Short mmCIF file of C-alpha atoms and ligand atoms in Angstrom, two decimals:
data_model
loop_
_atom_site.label_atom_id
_atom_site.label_comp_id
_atom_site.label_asym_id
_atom_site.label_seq_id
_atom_site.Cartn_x
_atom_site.Cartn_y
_atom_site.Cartn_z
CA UNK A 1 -48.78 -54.99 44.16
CA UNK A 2 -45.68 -57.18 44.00
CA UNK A 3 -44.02 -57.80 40.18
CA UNK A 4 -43.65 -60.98 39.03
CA UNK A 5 -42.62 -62.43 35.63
CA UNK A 6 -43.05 -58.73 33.88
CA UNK A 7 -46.77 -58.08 35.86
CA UNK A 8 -47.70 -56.41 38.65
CA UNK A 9 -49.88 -59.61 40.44
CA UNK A 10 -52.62 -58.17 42.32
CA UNK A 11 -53.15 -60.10 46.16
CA UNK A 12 -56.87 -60.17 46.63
CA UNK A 13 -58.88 -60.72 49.53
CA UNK A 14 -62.60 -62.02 49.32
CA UNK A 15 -65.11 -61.02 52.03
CA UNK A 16 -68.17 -62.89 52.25
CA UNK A 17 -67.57 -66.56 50.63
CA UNK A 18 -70.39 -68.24 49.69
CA UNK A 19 -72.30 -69.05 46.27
CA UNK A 20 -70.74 -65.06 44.86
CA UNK A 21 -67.51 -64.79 46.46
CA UNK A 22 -66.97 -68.39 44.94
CA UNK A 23 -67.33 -67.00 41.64
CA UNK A 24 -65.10 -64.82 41.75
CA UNK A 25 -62.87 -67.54 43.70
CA UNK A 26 -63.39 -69.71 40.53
CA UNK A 27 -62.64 -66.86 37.92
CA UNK A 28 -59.64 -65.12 39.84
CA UNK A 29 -58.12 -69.02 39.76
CA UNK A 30 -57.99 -68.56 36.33
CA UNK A 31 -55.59 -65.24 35.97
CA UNK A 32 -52.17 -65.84 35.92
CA UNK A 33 -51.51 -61.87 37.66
CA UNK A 34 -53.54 -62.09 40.55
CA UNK A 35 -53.38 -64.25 43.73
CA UNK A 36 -55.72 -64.85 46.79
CA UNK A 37 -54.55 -63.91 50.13
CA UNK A 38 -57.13 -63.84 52.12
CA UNK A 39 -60.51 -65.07 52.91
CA UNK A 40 -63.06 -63.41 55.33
CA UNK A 41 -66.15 -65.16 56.34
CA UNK A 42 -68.31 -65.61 60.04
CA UNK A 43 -69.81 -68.74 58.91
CA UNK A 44 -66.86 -71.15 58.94
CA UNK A 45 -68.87 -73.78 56.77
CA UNK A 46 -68.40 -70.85 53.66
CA UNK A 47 -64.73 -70.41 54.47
CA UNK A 48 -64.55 -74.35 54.14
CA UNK A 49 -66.12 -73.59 50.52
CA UNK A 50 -63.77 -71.15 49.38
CA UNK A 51 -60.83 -73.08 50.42
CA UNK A 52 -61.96 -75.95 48.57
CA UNK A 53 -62.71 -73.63 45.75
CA UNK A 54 -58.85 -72.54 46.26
CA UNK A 55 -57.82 -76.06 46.28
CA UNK A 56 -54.08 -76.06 45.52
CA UNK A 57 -54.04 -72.33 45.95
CA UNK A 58 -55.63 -72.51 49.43
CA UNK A 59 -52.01 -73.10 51.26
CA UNK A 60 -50.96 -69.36 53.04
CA UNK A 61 -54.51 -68.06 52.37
CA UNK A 62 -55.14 -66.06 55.67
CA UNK A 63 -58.74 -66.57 57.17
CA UNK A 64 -60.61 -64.59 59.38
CA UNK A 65 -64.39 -64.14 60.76
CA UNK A 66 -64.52 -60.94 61.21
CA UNK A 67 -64.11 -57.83 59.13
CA UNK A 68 -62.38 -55.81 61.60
CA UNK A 69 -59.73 -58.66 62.56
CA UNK A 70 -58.90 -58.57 58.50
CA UNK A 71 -59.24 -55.17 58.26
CA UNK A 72 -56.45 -54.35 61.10
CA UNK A 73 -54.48 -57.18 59.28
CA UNK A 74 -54.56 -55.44 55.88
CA UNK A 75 -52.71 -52.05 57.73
CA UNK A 76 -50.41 -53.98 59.42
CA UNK A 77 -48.91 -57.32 58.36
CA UNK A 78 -51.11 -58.93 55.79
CA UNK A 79 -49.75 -58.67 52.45
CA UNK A 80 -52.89 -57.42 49.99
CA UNK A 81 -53.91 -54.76 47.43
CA UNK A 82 -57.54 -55.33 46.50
CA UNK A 83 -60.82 -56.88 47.94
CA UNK A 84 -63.97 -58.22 46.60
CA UNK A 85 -66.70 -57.47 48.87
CA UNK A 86 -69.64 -60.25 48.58
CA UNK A 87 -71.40 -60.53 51.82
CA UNK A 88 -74.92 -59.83 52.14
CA UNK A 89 -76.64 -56.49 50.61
CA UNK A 90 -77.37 -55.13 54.08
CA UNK A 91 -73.61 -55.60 55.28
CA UNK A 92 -72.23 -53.92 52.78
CA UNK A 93 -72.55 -50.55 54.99
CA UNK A 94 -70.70 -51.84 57.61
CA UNK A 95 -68.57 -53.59 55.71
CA UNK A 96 -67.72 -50.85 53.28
CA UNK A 97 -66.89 -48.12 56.33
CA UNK A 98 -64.26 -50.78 57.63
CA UNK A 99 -62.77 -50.87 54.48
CA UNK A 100 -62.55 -47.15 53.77
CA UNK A 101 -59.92 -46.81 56.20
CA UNK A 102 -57.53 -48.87 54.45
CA UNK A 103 -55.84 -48.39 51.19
CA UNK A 104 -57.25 -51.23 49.53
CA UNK A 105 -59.18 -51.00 45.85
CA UNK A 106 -62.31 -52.03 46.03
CA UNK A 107 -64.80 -54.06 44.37
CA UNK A 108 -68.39 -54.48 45.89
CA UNK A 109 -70.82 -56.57 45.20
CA UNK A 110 -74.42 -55.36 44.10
CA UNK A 111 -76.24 -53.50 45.16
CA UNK A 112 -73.85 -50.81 46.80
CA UNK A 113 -76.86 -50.90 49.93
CA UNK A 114 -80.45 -51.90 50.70
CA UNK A 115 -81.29 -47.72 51.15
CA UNK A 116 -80.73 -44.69 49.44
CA UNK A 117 -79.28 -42.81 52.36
CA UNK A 118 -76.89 -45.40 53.29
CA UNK A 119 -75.95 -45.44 49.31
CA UNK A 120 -75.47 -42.00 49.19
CA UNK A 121 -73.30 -42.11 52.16
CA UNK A 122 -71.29 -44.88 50.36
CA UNK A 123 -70.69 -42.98 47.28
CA UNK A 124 -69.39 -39.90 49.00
CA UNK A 125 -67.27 -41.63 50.92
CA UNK A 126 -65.97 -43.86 48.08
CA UNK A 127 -65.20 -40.93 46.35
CA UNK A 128 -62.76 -39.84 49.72
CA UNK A 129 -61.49 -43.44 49.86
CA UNK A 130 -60.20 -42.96 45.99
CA UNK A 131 -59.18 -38.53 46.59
CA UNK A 132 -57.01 -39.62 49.97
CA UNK A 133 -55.76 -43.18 49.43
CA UNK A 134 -55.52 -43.61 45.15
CA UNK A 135 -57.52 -46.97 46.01
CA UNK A 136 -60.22 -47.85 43.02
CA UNK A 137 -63.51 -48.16 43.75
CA UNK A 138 -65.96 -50.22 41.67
CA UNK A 139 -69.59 -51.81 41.77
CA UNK A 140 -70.13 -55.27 40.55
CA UNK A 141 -72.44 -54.81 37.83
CA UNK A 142 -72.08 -58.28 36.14
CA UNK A 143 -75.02 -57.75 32.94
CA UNK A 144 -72.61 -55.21 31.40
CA UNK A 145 -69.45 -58.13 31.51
CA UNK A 146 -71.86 -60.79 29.53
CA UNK A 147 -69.92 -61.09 26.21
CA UNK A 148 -72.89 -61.18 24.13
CA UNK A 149 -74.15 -58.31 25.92
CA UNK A 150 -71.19 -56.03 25.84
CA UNK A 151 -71.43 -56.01 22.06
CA UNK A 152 -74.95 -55.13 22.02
CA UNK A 153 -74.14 -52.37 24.17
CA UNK A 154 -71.36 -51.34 21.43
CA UNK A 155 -73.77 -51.47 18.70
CA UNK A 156 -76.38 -49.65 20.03
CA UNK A 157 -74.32 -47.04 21.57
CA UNK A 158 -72.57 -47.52 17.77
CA UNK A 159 -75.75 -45.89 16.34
CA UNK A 160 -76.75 -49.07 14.99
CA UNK A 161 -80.17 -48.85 15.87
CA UNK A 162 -80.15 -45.07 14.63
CA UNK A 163 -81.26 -43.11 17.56
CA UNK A 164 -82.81 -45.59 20.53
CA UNK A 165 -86.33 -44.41 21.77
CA UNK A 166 -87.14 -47.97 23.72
CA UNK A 167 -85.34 -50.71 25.23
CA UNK A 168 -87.07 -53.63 27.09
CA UNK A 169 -85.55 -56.32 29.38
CA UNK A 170 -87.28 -59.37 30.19
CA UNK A 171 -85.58 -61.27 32.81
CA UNK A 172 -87.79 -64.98 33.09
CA UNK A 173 -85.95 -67.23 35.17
CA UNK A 174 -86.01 -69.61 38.18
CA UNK A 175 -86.71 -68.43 41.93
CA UNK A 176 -84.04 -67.20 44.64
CA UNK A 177 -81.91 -69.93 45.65
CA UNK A 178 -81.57 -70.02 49.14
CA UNK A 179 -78.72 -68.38 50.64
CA UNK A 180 -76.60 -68.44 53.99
CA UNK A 181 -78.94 -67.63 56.83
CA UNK A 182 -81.83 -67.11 54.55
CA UNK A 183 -80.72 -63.45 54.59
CA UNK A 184 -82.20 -62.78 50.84
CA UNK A 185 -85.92 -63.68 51.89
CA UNK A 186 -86.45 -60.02 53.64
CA UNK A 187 -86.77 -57.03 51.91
CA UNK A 188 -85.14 -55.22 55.12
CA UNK A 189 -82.19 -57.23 54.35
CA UNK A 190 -81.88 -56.98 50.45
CA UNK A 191 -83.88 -53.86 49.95
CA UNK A 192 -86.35 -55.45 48.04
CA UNK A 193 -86.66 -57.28 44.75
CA UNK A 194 -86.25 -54.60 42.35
CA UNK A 195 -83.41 -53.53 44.24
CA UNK A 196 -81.58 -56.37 44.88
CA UNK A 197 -81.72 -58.29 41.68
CA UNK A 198 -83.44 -55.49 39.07
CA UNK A 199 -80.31 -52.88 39.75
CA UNK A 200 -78.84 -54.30 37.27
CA UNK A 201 -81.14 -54.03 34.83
CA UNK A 202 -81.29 -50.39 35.73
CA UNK A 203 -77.70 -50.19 35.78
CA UNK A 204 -78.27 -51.33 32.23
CA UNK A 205 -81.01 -48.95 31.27
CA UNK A 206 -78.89 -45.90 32.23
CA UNK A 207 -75.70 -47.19 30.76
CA UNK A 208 -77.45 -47.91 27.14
CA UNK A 209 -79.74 -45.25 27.12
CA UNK A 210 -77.07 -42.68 27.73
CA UNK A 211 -79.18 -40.64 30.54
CA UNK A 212 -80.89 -40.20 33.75
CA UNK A 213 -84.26 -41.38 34.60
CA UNK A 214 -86.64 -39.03 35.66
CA UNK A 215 -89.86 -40.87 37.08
CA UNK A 216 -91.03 -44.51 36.75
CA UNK A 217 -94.24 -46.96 37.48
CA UNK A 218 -93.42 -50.66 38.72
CA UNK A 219 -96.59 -53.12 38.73
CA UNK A 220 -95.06 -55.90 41.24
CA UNK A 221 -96.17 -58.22 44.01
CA UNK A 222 -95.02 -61.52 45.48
CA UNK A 223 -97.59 -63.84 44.01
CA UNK A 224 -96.65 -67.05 43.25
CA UNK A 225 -92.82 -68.02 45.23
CA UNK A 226 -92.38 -68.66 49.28
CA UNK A 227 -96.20 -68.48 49.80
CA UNK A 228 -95.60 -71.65 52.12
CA UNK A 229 -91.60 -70.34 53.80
CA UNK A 230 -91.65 -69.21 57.00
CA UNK A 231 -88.42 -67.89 58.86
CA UNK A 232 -88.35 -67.92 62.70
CA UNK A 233 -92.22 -67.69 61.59
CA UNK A 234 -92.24 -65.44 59.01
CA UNK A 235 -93.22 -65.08 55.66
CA UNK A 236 -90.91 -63.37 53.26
CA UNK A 237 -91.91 -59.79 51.40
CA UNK A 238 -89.93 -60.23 48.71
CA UNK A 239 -91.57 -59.39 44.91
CA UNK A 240 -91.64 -62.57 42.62
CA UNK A 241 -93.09 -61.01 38.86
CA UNK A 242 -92.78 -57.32 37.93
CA UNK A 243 -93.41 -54.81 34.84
CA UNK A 244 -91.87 -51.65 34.89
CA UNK A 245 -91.24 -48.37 32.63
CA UNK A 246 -89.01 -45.88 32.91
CA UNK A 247 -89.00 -42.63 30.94
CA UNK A 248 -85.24 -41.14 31.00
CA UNK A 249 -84.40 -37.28 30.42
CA UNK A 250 -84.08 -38.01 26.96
CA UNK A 251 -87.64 -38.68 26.05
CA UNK A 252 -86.37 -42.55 25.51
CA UNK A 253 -88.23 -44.84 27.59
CA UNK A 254 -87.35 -48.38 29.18
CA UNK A 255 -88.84 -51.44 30.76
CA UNK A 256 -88.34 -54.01 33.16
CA UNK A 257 -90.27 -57.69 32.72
CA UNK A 258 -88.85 -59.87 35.62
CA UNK A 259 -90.87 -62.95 36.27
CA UNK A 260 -89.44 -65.09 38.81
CA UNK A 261 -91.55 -68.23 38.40
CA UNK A 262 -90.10 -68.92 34.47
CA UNK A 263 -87.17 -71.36 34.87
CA UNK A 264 -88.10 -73.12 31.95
CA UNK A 265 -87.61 -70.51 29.64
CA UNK A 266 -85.31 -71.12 26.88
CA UNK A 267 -83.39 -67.46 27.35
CA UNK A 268 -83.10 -66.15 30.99
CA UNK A 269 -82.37 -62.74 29.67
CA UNK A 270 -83.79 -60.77 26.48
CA UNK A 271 -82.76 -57.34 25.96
CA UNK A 272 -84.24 -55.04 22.64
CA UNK A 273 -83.13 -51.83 21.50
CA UNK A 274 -85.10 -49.87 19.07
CA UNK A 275 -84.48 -46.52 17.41
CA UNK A 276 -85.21 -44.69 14.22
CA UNK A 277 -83.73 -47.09 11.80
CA UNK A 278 -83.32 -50.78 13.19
CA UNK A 279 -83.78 -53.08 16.14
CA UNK A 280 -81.47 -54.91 18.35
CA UNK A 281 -82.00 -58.18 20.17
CA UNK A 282 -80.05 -60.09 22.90
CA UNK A 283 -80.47 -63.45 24.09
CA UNK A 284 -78.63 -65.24 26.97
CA UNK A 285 -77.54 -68.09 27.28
CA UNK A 286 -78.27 -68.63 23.54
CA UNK A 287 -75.63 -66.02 22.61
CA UNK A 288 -77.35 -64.38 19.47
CA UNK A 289 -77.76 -60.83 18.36
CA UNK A 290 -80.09 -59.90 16.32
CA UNK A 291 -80.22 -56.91 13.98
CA UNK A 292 -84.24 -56.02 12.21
CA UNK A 293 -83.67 -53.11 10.37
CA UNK A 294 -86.69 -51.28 9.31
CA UNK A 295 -86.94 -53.09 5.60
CA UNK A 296 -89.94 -53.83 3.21
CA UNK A 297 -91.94 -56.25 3.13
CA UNK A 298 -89.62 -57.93 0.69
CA UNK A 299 -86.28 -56.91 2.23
CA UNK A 300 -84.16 -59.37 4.07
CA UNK A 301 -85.87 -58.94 7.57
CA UNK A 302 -82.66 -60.43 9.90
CA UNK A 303 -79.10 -60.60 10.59
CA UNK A 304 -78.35 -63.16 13.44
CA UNK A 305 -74.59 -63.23 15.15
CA UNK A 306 -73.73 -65.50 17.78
CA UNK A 307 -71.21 -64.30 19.84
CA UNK A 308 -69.12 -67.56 21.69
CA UNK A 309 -67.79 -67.75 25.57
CA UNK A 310 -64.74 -69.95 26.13
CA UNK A 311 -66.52 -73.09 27.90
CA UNK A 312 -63.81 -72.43 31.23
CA UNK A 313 -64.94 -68.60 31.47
CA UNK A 314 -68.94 -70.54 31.33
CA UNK A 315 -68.10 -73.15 33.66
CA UNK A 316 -66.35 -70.48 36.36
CA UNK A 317 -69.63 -68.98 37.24
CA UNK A 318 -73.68 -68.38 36.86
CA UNK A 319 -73.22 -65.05 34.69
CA UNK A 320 -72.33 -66.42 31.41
CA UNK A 321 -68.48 -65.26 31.45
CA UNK A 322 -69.39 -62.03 33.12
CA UNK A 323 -67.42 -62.00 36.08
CA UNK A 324 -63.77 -62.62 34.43
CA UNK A 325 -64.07 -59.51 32.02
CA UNK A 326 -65.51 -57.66 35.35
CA UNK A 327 -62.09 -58.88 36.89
CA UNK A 328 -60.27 -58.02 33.83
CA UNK A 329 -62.19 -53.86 34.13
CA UNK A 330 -61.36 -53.69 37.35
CA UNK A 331 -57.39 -54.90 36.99
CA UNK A 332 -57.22 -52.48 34.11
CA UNK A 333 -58.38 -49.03 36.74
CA UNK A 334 -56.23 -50.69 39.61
CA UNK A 335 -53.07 -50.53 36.98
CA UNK A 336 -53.81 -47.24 35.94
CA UNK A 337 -54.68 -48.77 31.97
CA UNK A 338 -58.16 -46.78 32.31
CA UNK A 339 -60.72 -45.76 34.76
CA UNK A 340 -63.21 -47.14 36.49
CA UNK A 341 -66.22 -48.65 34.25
CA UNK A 342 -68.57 -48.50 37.25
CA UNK A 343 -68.38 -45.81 39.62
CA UNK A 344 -70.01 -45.74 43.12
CA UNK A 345 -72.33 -43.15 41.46
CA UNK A 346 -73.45 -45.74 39.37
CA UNK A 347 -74.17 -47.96 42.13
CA UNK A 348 -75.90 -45.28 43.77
CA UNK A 349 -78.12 -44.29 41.05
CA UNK A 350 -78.99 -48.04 40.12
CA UNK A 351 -80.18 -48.20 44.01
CA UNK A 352 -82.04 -44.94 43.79
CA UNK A 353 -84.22 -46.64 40.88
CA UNK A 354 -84.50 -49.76 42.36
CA UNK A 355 -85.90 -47.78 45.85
CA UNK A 356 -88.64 -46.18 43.35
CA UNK A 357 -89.45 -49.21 41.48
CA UNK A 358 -89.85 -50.66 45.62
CA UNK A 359 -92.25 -47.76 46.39
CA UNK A 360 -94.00 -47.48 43.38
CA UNK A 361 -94.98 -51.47 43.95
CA UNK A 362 -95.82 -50.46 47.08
CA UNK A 363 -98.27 -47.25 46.67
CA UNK A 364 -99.53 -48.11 42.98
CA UNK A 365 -98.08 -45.04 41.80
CA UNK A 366 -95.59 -43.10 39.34
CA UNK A 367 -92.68 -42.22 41.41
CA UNK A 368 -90.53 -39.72 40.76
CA UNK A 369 -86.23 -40.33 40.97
CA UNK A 370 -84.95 -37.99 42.89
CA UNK A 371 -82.21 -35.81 41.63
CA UNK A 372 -78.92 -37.09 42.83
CA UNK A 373 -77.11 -33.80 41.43
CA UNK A 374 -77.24 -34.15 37.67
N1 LIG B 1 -73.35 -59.73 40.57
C1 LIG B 1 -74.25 -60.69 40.60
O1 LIG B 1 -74.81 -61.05 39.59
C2 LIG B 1 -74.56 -61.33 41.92
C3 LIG B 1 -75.09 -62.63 41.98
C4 LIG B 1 -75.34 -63.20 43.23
C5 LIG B 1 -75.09 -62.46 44.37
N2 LIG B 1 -74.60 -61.19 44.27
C6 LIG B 1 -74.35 -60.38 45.46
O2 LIG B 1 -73.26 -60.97 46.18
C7 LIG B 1 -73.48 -60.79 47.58
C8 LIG B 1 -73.43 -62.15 48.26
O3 LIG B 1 -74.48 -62.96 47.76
P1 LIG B 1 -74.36 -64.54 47.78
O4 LIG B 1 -75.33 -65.02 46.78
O5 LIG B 1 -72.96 -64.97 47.68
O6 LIG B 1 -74.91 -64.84 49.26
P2 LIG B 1 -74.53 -66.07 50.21
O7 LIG B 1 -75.53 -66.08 51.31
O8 LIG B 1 -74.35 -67.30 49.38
O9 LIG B 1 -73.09 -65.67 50.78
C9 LIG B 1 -72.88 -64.56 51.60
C10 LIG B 1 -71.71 -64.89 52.54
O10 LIG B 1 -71.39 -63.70 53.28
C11 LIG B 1 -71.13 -64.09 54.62
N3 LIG B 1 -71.29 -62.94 55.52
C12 LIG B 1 -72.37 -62.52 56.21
N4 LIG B 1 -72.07 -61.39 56.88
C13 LIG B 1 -70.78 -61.09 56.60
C14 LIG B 1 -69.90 -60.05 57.00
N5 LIG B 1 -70.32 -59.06 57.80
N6 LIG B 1 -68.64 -60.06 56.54
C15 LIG B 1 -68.20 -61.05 55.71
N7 LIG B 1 -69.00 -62.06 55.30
C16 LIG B 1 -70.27 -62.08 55.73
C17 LIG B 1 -72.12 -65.22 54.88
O11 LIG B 1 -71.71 -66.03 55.98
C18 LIG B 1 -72.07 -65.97 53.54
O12 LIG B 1 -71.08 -66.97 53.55
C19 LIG B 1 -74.81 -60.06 47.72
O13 LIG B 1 -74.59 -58.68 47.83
C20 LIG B 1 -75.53 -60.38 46.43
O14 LIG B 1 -76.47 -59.41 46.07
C21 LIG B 1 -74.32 -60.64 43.08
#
């Protein structure tokens, strides 16, 4: 880190530019502590993107199409503290192992891998990479960043709700957008639907709920998206519309709606939490909360909040503000202000559910999670 004007400034370096490494592009721009030092991409059409993304801020940038070549920059001569891993879910591995023999902090990109092996692997090494070198280690877990979201996590975790027994998350929105190489259409490359896109939500689960999960049952199939895509011939595997539940140590329980064929819904994400003495909604992009608690018939039934995002923090990404307060968590562990918010454990465990939710599709059964040593 280099001080300038009274702040350490933070030199970044994004790996993997396309549509997510521009968002974070877009929302580092807007930091005054933090600068962008290098760019590392093999398709040089993406790099193109980023430095357009850069625009001003593109002059000095260092490029380079491999991750070794910027890897044996960053221990030599290239001047940077932290990177921002956003290549494809099955690179991460590879990537990731490069990077552990550096000092850099790092922030990846969900989900930490396509497997739970390789994940596990990850995590334990992540761990060494933060015991030998100091460097932070985080997982991009963008639902818990959503403003509106955050505070619903407060007030539940608040006891607002008294004490939670369910919480359901219906994701309805439009299908995968087509990414570089078409890497996102193969489960052997993403890990599968309820990996790739539902660790979040399971991320979530954990994180609200406040425990482990011990066994779930995931009713999913590709059904109505890709039927006619064909890749070098063929068809994608990939699960389009799911329903899953979850039942944590706790005795609370969970589930996962995630249609994929729903992009004209009104809210892309609604999230309820209900316990003993109230109920707590979410709704994104509309921004509201809303609080039920258990009245009479008579009693006034709702409280709605809406909780605003600055229109730049909007306009700097696809995750309603997300990814700037996930900057702003991750800054805060790299200076030492407080620890990391999401560990590689949490990236591991949010993979280990999403590998169940993959098999239970799969086998039409209840799958237990494995015990990762809690
Ligand atoms: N947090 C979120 O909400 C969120 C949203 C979208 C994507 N993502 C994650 O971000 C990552 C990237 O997704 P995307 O949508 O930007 O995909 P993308 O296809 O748009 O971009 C991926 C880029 O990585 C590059 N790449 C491929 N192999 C590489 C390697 N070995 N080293 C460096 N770069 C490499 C590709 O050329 C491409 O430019 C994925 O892990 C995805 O799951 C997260």
């Amino acid at each position: 880190m280099t001080s300038t004007q009274g702040h350490d400034e933070v030199r970044f370096a994004i790996v993997g530019t396309g549509l997510m490494g521009i968002e974070h592009i877009r929302n580092l721009k807007l930091r005054p502590d933090v600068r962008i030092a290098a760019l590392c991409d093999p398709v040089k059409k993406s790099l193109e993107r980023a430095r357009t993304a850069l625009g001003d801020d593109a002059s000095g940038v260092a490029e380079f199409s491999d991750c070794g070549a910027f890897v044996a920059a960053a221990k030599s001569r290239l001047q940077v503290d932290a990177v921002i891993v956003a290549s494809p879910n099955h690179t991460h591995h590879e990537v990731l192992k490069l990077l552990f023999g550096t000092r850099l902090h790092i922030l990846c990109e969900k989900p930490l891998c396509t497997t739970l092996d390789d994940a596990r692997r990850i995590a334990e090494a992540a761990d060494a990479h933060t015991r030998t070198t100091g460097g932070v280690f985080s997982v991009g877990m963008e639902y818990r960043y959503m403003p509106p979201v955050s505070e619903f996590i407060a007030r539940v975790k608040a006891g607002e709700v008294g004490k939670l027994r369910m919480l359901a998350i219906r994701e309805h929105r439009f299908p995968f957008l087509p990414k570089v190489g078409d890497w996102n259409r193969f489960s052997r490359n993403t890990g599968g639907t309820m990996v790739e896109k539902c660790c979040h939500f399971f991320d979530l689960m954990r994180f609200i709920v406040g425990a482990e999960p011990v066994r779930l049952y995931c009713s999913g199939a590709m059904d109505v998206n890709h039927q006619d895509e064909r890749y070098a011939g063929e068809k994608p595997d990939i699960i389009d519309n799911s329903y899953t539940i979850v039942d944590f140590a706790n005795g609370a329980r969970a589930m996962l709606d995630l249609c994929m064929f729903a992009e004209g819904s009104q809210n892309q994400e609604e999230i309820a939490a209900v316990g003993d003495l109230a109920k707590l909604e979410v709704l994104i992009p509309d921004g509201d909360l809303i609080f039920s608690p258990r009245v009479g018939f008579a009693g006034k039934k709702i409280e709605r909040r809406h909780v605003a995002v600055e229109q730049a923090l909007l306009g700097a990404g696809h995750h309603h503000g997300a990814t700037y307060f996930q900057h702003e968590a991750f800054l805060a562990a790299i200076r030492g202000r407080s620890a990391v918010e999401v560990s590689a454990n949490d990236g591991l465990r949010a993979v280990a559910m999403g590998v169940a939710a993959e098999r239970s599709a799969q086998e039409k059964k209840v799958v237990e999670i494995p015990r990762l040593g809690d």
